[in-house]
C-alpha positions in Angstrom: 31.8 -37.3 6.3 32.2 -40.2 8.7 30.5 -42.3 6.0 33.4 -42.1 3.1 35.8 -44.9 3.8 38.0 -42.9 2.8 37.2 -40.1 5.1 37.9 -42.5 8.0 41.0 -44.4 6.6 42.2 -40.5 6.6 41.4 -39.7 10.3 42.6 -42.9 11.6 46.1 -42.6 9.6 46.3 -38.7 10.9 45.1 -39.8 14.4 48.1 -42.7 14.5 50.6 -40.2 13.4 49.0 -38.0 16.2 50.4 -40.9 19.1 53.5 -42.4 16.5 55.1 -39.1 15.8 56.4 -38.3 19.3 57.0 -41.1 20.5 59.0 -42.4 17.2 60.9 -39.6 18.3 61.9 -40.9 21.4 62.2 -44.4 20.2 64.8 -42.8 17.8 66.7 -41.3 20.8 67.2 -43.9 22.6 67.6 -46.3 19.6 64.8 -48.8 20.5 64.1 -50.0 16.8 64.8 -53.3 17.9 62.3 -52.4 21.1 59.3 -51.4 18.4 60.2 -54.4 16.5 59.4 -56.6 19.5 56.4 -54.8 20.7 54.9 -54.5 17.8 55.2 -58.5 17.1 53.7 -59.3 20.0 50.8 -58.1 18.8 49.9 -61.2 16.7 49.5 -62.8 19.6 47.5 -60.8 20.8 45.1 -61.1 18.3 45.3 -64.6 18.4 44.1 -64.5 22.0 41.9 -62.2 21.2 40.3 -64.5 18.6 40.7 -67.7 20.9 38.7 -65.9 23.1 36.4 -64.0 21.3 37.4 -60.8 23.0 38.7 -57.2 21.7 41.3 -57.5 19.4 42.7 -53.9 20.4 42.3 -55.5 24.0 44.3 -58.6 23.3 47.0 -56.5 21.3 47.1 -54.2 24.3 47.6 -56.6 26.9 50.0 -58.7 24.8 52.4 -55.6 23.4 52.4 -54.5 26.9 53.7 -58.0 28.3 56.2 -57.8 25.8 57.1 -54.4 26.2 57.1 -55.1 30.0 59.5 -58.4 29.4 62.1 -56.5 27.3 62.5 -53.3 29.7 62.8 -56.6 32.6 65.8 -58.1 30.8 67.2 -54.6 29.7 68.2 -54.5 33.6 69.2 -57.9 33.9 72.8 -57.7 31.9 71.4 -59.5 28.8 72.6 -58.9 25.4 70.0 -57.1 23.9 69.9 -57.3 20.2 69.9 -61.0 20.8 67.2 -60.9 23.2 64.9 -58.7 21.3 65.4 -61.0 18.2 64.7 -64.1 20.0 61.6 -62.3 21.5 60.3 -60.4 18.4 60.8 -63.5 16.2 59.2 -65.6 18.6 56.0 -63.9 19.6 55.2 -64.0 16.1 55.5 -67.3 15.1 53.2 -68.1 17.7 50.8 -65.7 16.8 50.7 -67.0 13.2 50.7 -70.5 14.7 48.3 -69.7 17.1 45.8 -67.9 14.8 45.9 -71.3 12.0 44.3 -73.2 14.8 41.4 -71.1 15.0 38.4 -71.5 12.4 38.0 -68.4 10.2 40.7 -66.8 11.1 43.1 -66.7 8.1 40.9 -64.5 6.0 42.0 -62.1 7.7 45.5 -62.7 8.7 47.0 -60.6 6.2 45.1 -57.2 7.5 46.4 -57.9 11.0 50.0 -58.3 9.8 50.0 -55.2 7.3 46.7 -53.6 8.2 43.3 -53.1 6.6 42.7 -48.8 7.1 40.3 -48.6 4.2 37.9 -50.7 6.6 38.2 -48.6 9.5 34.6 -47.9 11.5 33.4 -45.5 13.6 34.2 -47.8 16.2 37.7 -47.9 15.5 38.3 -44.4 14.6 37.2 -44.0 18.5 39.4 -46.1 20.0 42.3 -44.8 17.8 42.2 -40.9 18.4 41.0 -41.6 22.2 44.4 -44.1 22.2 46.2 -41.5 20.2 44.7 -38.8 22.9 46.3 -40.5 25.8 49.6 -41.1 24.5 49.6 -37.8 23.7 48.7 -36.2 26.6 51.0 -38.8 29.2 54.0 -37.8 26.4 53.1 -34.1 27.0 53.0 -34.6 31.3 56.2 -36.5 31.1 57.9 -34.5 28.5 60.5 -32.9 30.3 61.5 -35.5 32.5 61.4 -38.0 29.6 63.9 -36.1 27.8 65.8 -35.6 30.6 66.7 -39.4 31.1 66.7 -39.7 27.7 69.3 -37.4 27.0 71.5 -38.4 30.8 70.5 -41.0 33.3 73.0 -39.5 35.8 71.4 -35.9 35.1 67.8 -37.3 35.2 68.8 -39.0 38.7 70.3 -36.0 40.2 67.3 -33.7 39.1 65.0 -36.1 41.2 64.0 -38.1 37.9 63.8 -41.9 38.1 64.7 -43.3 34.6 63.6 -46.5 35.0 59.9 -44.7 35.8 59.8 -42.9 32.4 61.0 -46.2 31.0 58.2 -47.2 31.8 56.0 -44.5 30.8 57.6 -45.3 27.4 56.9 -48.9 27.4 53.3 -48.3 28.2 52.7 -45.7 25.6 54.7 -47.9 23.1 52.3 -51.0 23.8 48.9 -48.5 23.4 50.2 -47.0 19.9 51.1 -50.8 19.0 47.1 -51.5 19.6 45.7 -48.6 18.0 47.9 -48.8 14.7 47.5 -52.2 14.4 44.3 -51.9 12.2 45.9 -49.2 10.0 49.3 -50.4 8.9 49.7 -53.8 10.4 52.0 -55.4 12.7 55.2 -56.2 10.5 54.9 -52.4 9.6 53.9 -50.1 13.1 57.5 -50.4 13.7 58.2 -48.5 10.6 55.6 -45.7 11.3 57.5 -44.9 14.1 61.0 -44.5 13.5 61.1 -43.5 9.6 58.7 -40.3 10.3 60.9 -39.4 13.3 64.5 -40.3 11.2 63.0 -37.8 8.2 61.9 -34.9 10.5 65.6 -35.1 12.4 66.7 -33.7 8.9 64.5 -30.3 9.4 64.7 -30.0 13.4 66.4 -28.2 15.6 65.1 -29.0 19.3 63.7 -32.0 20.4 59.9 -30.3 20.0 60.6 -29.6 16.8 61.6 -33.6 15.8 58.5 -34.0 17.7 55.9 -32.2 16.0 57.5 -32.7 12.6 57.5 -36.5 13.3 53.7 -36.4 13.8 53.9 -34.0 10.1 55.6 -36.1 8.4 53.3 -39.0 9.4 50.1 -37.4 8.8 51.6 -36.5 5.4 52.8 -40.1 5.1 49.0 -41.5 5.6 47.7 -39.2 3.0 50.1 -39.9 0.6 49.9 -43.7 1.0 46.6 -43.6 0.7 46.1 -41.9 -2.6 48.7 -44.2 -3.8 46.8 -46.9 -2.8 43.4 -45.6 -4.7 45.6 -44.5 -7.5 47.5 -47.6 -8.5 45.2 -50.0 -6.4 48.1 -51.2 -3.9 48.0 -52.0 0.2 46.9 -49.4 1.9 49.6 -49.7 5.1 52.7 -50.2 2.6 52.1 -47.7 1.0 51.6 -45.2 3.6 55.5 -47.0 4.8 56.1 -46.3 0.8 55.4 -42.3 1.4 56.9 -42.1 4.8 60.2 -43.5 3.3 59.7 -41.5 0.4 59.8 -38.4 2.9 62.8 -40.1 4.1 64.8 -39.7 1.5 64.3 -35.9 0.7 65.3 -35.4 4.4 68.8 -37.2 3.8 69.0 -34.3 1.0 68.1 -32.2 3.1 70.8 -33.0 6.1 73.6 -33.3 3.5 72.5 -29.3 2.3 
């Protein structure tokens, strides 16, 4: 089976929504759109030293949405104004990485599957690192669950329970960064930002406890992978917008759905 393309464009798109469902769902909570945004830009630059110095590109993605991730949770705590920060940042990191990646030889062939994927060309290889990335995310969401939600829902609560919020920040901001390098290959960077809040925004509709939201996040993003992709080998368009197309799609019967 692992040798239909499709087979393993499938897999990786379920195993992304595996990592992106719950964690959308926190990213929702706490309104860190602008927080995805910013992480998930940084990964251009990333793979643009990734390609400078012939290394992993899921390393170099790593390593780069984590600095950023790391940088924007720094000046969260510092008083900054936020939205202006993370638009400086996000905007920023990726007109670098576009920069950065025309100065390197070969390297714009394939600048338009690192910005909105390439998940028909997914390998063995990268079907590995996805679900074993989508694995741990999974499992350090699942540890951390309660006292994520917790400081979530009330710092002052989270404190008094024993809970440092600034530590699940940070368990946030490193799962953020590891999704960011997984999905990269299956919906791009302009677009991972997507895959994590519009699955999570359209199962709010149906939920009613935070595990629900959860699991119907990672539902509706699994569905949304599927979908996308038949569109895409139905009316021959990109793979990773499309899948955004369906998850958006799934969107909008949820708003129906809330005003029932």
């Amino acid at each position: 089976m692992l040798d239909d393309f499709f087979a393993r464009a499938a897999l990786a798109g379920v195993g992304v929504a595996l990592a992106a469902g719950p964690l959308g769902s926190f990213v929702v909570w706490r309104r860190m759109a602008y927080f995805g945004d910013a992480t998930s830009h940084a990964a251009i630059l990333g793979v643009a030293l990734a390609l400078g110095f012939s290394s992993s590109v899921f390393l170099g993605t790593l390593v780069a949405a984590l600095g950023m991730a790391l940088l924007v949770n720094m000046l969260s705590h510092k008083g900054h104004s936020m939205d202006t920060a993370l638009g400086v940042l996000a905007h920023s990191a990726l007109a670098l990485g576009l920069v950065a990646i025309s100065f390197i030889q070969g390297a714009r062939v394939d600048l338009s599957a690192y910005l909105f994927g390439d998940i028909l060309a997914v390998s063995r290889l990268d079907l590995l690192v996805i679900w074993s990335g989508a694995l741990v995310v999974t499992g350090l969401l699942y540890w951390r669950w309660s006292a994520l939600l917790t400081a979530t829902l009330n710092r002052d609560l989270a404190q008094a329970s024993g809970i440092n919020p600034r530590r699940e920040e940070l368990v946030l901001t490193l799962a953020l960064a590891l999704v960011v390098a997984v999905a990269i290959k299956v919906v791009g960077a302009l677009l991972i930002a997507a895959l994590l809040i519009i699955p999570a925004a359209a199962a709010r509709g149906f939920a009613r406890t935070p595990e629900h939201m959860a699991i119907g996040a990672i539902i509706f993003g699994a569905a949304s992978a599927l979908a996308g992709l038949g569109m895409s080998l139905w009316l021959d368009t990109p793979a990773g917008p499309s899948i955004v197309a369906a998850a958006a799609a799934f969107f909008a019967t949820s708003l129906g759905r809330r005003k029932a």
